[in-house]
Tab-separated table of C-alpha atoms in Angstrom:
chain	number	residue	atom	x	y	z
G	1	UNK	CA	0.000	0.000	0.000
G	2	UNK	CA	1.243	3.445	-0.714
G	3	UNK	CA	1.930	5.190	2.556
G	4	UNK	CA	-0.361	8.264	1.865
G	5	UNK	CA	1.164	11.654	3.968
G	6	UNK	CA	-1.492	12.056	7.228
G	7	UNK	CA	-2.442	15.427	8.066
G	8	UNK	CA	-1.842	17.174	10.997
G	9	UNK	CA	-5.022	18.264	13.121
G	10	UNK	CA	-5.003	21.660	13.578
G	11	UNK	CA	-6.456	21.736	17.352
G	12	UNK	CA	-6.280	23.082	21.188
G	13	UNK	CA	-4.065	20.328	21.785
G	14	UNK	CA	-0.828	20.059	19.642
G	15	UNK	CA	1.353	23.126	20.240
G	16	UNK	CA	3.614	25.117	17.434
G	17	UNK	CA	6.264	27.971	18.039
G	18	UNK	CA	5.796	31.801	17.366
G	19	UNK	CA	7.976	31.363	13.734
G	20	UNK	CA	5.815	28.538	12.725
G	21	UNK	CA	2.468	30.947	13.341
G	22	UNK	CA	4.306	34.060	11.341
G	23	UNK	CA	5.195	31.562	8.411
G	24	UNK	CA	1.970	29.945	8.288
G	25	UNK	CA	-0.444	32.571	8.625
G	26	UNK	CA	1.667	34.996	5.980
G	27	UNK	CA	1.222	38.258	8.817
G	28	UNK	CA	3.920	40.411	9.632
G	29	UNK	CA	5.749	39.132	12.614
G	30	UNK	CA	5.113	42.334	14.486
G	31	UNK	CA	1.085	41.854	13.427
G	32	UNK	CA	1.429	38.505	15.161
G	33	UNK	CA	2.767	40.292	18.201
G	34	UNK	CA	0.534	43.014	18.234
G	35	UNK	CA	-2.645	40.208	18.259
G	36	UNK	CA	-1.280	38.693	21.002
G	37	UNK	CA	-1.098	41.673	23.051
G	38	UNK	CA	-4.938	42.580	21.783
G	39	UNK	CA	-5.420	39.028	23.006
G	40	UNK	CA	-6.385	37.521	19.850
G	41	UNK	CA	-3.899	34.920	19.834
G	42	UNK	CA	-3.076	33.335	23.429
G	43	UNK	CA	0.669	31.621	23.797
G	44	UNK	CA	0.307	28.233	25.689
G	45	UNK	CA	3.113	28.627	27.478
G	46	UNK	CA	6.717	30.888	27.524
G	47	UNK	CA	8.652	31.583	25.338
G	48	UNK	CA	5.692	31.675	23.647
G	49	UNK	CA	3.853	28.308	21.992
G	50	UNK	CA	0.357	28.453	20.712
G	51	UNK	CA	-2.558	25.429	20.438
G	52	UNK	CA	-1.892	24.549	16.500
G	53	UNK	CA	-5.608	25.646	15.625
G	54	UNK	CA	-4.498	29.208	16.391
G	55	UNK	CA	-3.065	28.568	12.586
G	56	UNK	CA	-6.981	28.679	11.645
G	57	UNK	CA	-7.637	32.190	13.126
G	58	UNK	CA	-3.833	33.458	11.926
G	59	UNK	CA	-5.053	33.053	8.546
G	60	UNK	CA	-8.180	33.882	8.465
G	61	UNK	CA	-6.451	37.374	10.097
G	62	UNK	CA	-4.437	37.613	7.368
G	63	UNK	CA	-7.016	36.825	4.088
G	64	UNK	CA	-8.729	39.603	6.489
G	65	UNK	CA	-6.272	41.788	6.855
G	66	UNK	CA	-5.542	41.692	3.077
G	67	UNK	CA	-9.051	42.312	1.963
G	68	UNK	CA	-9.817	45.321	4.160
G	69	UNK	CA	-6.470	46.899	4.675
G	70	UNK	CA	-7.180	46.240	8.489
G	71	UNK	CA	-4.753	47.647	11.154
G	72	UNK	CA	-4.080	45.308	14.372
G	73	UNK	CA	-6.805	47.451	15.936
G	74	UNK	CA	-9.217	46.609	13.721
G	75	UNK	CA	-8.129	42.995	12.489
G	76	UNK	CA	-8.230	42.403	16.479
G	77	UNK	CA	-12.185	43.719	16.739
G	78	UNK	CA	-12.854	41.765	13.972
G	79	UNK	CA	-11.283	38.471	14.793
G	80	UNK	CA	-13.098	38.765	18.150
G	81	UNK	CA	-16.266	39.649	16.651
G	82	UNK	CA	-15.803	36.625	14.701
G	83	UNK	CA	-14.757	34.300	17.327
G	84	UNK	CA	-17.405	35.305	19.022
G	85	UNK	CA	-19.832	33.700	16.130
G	86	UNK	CA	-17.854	30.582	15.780
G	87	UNK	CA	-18.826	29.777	19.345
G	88	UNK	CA	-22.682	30.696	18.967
G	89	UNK	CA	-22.786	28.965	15.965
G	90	UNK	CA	-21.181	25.990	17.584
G	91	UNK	CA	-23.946	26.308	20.309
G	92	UNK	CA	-26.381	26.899	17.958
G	93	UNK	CA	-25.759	23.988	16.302
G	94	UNK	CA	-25.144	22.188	19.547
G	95	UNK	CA	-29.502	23.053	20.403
G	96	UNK	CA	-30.131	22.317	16.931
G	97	UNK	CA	-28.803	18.542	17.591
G	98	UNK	CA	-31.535	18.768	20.587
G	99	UNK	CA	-34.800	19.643	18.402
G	100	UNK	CA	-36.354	17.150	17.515
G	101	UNK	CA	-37.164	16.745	13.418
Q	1	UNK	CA	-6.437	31.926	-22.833
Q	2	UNK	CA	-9.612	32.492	-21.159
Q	3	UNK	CA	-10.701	36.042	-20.767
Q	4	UNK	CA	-11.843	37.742	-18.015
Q	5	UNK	CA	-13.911	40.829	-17.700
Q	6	UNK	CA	-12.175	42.104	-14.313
Q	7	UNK	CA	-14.262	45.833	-15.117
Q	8	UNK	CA	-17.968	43.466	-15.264
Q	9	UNK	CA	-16.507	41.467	-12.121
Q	10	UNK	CA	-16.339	44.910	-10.285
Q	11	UNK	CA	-19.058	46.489	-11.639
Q	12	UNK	CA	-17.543	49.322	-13.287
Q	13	UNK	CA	-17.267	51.341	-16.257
Q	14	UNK	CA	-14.153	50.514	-18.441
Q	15	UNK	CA	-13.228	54.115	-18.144
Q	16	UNK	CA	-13.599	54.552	-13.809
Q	17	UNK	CA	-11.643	55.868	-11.654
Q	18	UNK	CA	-9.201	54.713	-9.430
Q	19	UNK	CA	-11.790	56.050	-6.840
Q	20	UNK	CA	-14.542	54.483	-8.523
Q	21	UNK	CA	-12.396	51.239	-8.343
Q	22	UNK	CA	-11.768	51.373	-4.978
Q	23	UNK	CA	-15.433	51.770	-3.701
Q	24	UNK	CA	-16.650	49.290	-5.967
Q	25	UNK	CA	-14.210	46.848	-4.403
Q	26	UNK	CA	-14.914	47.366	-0.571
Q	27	UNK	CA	-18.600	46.850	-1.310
Q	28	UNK	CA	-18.498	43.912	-3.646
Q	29	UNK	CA	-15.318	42.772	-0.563
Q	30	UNK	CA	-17.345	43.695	3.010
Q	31	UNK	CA	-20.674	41.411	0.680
Q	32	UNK	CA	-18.768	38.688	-0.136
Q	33	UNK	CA	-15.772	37.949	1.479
Q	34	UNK	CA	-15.447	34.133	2.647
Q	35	UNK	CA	-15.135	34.998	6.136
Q	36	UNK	CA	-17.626	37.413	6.803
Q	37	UNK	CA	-20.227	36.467	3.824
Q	38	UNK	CA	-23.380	34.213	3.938
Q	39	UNK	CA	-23.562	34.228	0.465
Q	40	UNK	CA	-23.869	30.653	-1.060
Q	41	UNK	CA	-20.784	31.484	-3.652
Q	42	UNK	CA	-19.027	34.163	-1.473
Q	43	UNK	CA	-15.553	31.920	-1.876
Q	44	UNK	CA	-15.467	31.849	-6.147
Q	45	UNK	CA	-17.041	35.303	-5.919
Q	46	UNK	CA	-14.522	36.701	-3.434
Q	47	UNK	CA	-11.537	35.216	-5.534
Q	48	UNK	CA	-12.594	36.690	-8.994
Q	49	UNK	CA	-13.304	39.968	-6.799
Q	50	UNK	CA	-10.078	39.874	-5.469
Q	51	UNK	CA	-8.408	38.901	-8.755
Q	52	UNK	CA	-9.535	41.954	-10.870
Q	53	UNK	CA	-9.234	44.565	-8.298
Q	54	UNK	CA	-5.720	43.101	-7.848
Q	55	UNK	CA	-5.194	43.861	-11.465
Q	56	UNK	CA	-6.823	47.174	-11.667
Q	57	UNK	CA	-5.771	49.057	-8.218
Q	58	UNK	CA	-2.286	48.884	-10.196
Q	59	UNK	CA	-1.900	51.422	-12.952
Q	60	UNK	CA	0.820	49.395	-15.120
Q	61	UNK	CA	-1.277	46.467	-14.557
Q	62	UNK	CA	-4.265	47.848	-15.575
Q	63	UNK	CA	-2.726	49.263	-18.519
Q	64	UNK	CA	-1.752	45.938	-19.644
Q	65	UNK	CA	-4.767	44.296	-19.168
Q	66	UNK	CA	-7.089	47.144	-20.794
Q	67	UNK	CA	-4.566	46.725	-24.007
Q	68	UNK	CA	-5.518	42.826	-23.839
Q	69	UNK	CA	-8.649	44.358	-25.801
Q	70	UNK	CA	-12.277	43.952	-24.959
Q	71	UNK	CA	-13.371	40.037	-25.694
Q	72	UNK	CA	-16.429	38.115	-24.473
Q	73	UNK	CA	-16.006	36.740	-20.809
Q	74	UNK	CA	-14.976	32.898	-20.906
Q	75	UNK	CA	-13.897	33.823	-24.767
Q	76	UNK	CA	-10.313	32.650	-25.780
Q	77	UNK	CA	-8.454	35.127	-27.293
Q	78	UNK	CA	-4.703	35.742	-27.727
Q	79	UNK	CA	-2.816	39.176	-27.149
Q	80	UNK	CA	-2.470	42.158	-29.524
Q	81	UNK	CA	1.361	41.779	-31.249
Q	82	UNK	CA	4.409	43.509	-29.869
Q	83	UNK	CA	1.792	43.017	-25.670
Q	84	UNK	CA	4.249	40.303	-24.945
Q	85	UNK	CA	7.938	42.671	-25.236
Q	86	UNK	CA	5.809	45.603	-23.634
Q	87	UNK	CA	4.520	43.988	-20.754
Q	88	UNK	CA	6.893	41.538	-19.371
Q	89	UNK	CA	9.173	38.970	-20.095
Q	90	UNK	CA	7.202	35.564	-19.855
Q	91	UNK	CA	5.789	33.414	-22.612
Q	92	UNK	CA	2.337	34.768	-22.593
Q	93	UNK	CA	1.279	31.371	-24.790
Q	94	UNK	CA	1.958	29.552	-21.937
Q	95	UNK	CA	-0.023	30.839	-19.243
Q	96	UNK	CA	-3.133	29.360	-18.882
Q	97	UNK	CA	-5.009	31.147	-16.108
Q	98	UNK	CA	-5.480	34.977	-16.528
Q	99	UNK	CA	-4.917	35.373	-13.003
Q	100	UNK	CA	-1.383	33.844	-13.342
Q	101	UNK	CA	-0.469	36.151	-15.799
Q	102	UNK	CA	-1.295	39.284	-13.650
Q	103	UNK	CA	0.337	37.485	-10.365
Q	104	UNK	CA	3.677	37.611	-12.014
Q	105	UNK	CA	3.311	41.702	-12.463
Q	106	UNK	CA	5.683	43.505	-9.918
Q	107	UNK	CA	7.361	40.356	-9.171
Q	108	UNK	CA	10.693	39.218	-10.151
Q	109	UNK	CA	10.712	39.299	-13.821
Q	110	UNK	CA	13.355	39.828	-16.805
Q	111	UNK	CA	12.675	42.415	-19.363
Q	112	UNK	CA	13.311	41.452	-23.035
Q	113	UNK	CA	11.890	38.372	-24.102
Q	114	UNK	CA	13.884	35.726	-21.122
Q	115	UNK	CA	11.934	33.636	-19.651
Q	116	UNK	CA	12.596	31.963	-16.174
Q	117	UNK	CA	12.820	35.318	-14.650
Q	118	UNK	CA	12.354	34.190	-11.256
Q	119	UNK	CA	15.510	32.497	-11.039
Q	120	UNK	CA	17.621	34.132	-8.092
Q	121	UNK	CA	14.328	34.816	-6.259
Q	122	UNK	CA	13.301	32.321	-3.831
Q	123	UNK	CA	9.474	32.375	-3.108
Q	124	UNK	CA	7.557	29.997	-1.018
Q	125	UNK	CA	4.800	27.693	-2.694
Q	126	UNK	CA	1.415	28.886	-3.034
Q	127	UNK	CA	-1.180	27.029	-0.171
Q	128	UNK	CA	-3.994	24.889	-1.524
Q	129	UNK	CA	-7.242	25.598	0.446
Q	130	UNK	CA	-9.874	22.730	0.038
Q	131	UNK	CA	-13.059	21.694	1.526
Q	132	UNK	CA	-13.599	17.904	1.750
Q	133	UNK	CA	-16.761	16.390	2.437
Q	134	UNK	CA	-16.840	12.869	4.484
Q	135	UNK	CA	-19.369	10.506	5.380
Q	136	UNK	CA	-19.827	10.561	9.697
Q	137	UNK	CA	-18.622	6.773	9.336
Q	138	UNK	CA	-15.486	7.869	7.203
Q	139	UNK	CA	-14.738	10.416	9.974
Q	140	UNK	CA	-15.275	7.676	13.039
Q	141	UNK	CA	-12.472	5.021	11.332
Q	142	UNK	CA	-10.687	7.230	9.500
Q	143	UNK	CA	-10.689	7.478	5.763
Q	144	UNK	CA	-8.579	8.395	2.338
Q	145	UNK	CA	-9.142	11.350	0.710
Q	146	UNK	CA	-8.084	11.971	-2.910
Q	147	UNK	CA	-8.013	16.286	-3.086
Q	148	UNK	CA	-8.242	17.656	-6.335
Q	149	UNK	CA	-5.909	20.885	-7.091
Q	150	UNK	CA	-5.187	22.761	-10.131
Q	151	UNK	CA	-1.589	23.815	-9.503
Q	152	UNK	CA	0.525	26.335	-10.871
Q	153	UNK	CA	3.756	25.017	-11.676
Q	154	UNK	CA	6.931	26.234	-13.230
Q	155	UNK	CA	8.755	24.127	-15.502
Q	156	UNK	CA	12.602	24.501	-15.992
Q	157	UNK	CA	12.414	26.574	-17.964
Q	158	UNK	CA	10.376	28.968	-15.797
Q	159	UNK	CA	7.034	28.875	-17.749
Q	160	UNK	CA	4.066	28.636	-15.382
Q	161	UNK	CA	1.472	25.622	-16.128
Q	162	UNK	CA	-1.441	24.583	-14.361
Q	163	UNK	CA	-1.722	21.230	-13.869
Q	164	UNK	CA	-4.770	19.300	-12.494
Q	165	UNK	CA	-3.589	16.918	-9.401
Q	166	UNK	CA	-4.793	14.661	-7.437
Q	167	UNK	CA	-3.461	14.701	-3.438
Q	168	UNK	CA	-4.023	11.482	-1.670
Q	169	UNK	CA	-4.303	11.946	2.435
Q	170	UNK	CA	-4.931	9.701	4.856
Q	171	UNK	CA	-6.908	11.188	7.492
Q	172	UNK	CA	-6.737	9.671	11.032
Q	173	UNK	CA	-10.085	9.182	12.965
Q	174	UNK	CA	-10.896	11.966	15.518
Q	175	UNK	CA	-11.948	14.592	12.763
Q	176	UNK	CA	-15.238	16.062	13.141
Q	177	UNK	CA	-17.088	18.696	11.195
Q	178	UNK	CA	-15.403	21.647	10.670
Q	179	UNK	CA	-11.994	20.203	11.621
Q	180	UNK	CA	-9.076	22.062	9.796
Q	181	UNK	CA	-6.213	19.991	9.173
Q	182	UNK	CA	-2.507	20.796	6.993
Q	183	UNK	CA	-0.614	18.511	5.119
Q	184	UNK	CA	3.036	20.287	4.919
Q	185	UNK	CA	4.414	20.611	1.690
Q	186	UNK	CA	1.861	19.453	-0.031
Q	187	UNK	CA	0.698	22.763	-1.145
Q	188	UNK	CA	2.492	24.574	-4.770
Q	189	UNK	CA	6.545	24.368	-5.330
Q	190	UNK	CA	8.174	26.779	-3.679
Q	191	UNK	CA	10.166	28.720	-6.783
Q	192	UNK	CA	14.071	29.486	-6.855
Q	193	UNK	CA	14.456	26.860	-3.968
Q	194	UNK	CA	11.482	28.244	-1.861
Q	195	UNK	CA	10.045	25.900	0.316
Q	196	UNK	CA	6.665	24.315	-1.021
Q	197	UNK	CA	3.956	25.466	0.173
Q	198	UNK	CA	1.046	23.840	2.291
Q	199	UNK	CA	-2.097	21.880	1.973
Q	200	UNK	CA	-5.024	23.140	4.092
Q	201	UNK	CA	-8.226	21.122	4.536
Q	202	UNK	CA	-11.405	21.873	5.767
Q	203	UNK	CA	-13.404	18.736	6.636
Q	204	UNK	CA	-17.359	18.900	6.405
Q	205	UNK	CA	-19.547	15.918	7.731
Q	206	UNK	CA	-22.036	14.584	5.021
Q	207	UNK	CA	-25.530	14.965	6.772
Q	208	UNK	CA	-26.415	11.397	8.477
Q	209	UNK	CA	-29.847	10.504	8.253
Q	210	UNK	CA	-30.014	9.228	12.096
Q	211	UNK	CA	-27.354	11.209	13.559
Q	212	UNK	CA	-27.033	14.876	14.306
Q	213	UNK	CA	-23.476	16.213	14.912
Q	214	UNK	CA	-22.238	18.466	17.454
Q	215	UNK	CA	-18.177	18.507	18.502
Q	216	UNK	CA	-17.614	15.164	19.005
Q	217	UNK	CA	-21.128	14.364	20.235
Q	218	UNK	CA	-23.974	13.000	18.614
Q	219	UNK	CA	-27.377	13.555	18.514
Q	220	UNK	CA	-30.119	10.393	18.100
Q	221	UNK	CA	-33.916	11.249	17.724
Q	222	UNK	CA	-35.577	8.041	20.031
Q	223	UNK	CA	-39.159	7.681	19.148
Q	224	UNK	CA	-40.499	6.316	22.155
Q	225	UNK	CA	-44.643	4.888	21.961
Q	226	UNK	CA	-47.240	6.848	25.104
Q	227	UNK	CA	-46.925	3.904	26.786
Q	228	UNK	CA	-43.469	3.030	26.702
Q	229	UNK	CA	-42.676	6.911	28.228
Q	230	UNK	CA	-45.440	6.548	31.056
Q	231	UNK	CA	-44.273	3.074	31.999
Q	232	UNK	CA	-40.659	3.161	30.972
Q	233	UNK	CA	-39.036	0.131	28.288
Q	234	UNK	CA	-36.055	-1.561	27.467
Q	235	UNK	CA	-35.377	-0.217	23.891
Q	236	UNK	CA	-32.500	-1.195	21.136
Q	237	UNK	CA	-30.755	1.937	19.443
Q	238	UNK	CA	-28.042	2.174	16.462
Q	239	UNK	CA	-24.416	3.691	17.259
Q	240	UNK	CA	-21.597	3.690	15.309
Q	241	UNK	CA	-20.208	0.733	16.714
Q	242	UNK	CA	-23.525	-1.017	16.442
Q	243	UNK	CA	-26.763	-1.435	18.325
Q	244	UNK	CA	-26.661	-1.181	21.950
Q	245	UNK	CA	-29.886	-1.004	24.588
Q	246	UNK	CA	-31.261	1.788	26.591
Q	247	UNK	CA	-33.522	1.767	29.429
Q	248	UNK	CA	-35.820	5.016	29.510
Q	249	UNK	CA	-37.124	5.381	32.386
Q	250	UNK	CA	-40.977	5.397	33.490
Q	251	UNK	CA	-42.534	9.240	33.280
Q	252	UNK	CA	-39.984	10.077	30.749
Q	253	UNK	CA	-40.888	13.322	28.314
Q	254	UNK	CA	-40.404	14.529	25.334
Q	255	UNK	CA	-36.811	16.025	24.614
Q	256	UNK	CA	-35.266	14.364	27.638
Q	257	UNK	CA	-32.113	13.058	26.532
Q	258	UNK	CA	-30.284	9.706	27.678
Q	259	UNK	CA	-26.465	10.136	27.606
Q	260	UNK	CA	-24.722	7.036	25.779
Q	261	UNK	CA	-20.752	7.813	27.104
Q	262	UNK	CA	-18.424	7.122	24.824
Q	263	UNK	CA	-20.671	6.707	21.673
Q	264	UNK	CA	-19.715	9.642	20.282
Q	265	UNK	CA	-17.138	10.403	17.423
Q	266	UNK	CA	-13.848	9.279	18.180
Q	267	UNK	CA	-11.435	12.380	19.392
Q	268	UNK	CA	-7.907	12.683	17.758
Q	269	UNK	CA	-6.037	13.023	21.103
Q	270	UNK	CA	-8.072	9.629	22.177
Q	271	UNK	CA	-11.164	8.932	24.006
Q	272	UNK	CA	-15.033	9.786	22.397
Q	273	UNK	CA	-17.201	12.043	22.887
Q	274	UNK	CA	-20.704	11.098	23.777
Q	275	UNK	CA	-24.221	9.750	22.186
Q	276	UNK	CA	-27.180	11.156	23.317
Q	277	UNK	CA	-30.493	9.695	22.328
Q	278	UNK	CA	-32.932	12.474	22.836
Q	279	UNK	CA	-36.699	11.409	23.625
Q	280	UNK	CA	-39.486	11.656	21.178
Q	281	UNK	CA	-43.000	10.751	21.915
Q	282	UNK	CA	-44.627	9.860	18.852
Q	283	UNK	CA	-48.450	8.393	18.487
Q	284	UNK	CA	-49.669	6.179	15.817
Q	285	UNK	CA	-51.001	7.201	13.143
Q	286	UNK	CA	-53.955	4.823	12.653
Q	287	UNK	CA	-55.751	2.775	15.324
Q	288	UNK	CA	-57.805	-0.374	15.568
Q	289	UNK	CA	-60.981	-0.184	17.515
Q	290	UNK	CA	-59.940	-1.484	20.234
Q	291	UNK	CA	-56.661	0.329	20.865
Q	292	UNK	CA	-59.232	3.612	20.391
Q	293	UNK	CA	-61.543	1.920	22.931
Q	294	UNK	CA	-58.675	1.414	25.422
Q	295	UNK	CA	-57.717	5.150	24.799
Q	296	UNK	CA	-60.891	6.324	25.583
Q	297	UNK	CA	-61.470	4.436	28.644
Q	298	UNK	CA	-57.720	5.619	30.104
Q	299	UNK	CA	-58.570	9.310	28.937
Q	300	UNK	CA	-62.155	8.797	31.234
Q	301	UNK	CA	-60.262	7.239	33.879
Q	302	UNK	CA	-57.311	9.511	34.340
Q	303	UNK	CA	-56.609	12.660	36.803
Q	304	UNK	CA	-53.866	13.899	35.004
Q	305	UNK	CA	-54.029	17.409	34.313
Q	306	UNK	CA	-50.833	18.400	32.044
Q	307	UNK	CA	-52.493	22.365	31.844
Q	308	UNK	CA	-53.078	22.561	35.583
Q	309	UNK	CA	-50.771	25.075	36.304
Q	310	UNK	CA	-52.675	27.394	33.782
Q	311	UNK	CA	-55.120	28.029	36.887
């Protein structure tokens, strides 16, 4: 059998380092930074290592930043503001399973 | 090579303004961008939005591309003579996407007819973005997914292709829907000894007709008969792993749920989450005579009063 490459879940659980986020997200180091501080992006632990699926929300900065010419000020409100309906969709969906059809 | 009207895409006049550009751009960008849009096709829609404002925010791109000529959308059509020499040095015959063509604007290029004009430059690979769809079954044992890209790729010689391909992955169990998952280097060749690029995927659960999907947990509609809720019964119900028996409980209603541990969707770091069969108290549809007669006689005989707190 051909030994097919397996993905890596992107997740709360596996950890990457700061470089890995700034290459795979395609921001500005100093964006990255700046997110963190706005508490957008939380390290796991020092020097700073963040849950892999903080990729997910790097990028999605970054396709945001590059669409509406957002500062870190405003890429920060936004990715809150849309982190904030991620997890009422997800509970949304969670009452949703509870309704009966 | 296809053409594309970027000017139609926006919504403009041939002849707008930068100005006229712009705003056209932010509205078409704050209505359909992926990540803020509920619009069915905001992702193709955001990409050829992106694409031609791309093209025309940039003066000496947009000069090129107006002297392409006007052609019919989806119409192929080859460049006016001398285009090539004046607007870069690439083999215009080559390029398949429009898009490609404009990408290589502003970037490392050779003037005067040499192609491979990236060489010296090192750029990473372009990421591939896909959305895969699996069954809830595929996702519980794990499966093999076969990605479709169409990837830009630069021969030796530094002409840029795009060439349909096929990415095979095999996907552990533990992904749910919604999971993102990357696949290093399995994204475009990185160019001038970049490093390639990487393969994102977004994995979306088929709908299951008896199971609803939340996290890792998942959601089972259990009809239950009057009786059986008033007096409680032994039933059978489906899981993943195969049928398994629940008690419910006498003076069980509607929309209670009974937790199944463990009979959930597998999770990547180990364990499962959890099955929950949620109570539904359905009546027949049809009775016989003497199931009506029996219904009548209980409804005569009972105190119950489900609207006594009405007053």
């Amino acid at each position: 059998m051909i030994d097919h490459p397996r993905p890596e879940f992107l997740d709360a659980e596996t950890t990457i380092a700061l470089e890995e986020l700034v290459a795979a997200s395609g921001l500005p180091r100093e964006t990255v930074v700046e997110l963190v501080e706005w508490g957008v992006f939380q390290p796991a632990g020092e020097p700073w290592t963040f849950a892999s699926r903080t990729v997910v929300l790097a990028r999605r900065a970054a396709r945001l930043r590059r669409a509406f010419d957002l500062d870190p000020a405003g890429l920060a409100l936004a990715a809150a503001l849309l982190e904030r309906i991620d997890e009422l969709e997800a509970r949304l969906r969670e009452l949703e399973c509870q309704l009966l059809r | 090579m296809k053409y594309k009207d970027y000017y139609a895409i926006l919504g403009v006049e041939r002849g707008a303004s930068e100005d006229e550009i712009r705003k056209a751009y932010r509205k078409l960008a704050r209505k359909y961008h992926p990540d803020v849009s509920k619009e069915a096709n905001a992702e193709e829609r955001f990409k050829e939005i992106g694409e031609a404002y791309e093209t025309l925010k940039d003066p000496e791109k947009r000069a090129a591309y107006d002297q392409l000529g006007r052609h019919r959308p989806g119409e192929d059509f080859r460049p006016p003579p001398g285009w090539e020499s004046q607007f870069g040095g690439f083999g215009f015959e080559d390029v398949v996407d429009l898009s490609d063509l404009f990408a290589q604007f502003g970037g490392p290029r050779t003037h005067g007819g040499g192609r491979g004009g990236a060489r010296g430059f090192a750029m990473p690979g372009q990421d591939y973005e896909v959305t895969a769809h699996v069954s809830l079954a595929d996702a519980a044992r794990g499966t093999e997914l076969a990605v479709d890209v169409s990837a830009p790729e630069r021969g030796p010689d530094g002409i840029l292709w795009r060439v349909p391909k096929t990415i095979r992955v095999r996907v552990p169990k533990g992904a749910t829907d919604g999971q993102r998952m990357r696949v290093a280097a399995k994204g475009g060749p990185g160019i001038g000894g970049g490093a390639a690029g990487d393969l994102y995927i977004n994995i979306r659960l088929l709908p299951h007709p008896l199971f609803k999907v939340s996290g890792h947990d998942l959601y089972l509609d259990l009809p239950v008969t009057p009786s059986e809720a008033v007096l409680g019964a032994n039933v059978e119900v489906p899981t993943l792993a195969g049928r398994v028996r629940v008690q419910v409980r006498p003076g069980s209603r509607a929309g209670q749920k009974l937790r199944l541990a463990g009979k959930g969707l597998p999770k990547p770091g180990g364990g499962h989450g959890d099955l929950y069969c949620v109570l539904q108290i359905v009546t027949p549809a049809a009775l016989s005579e003497r199931e009506k007669a029996l219904y009548e006689e209980l409804g005569k005989l009972s105190t119950f009063d489900p609207r006594g707190h009405f007053g």
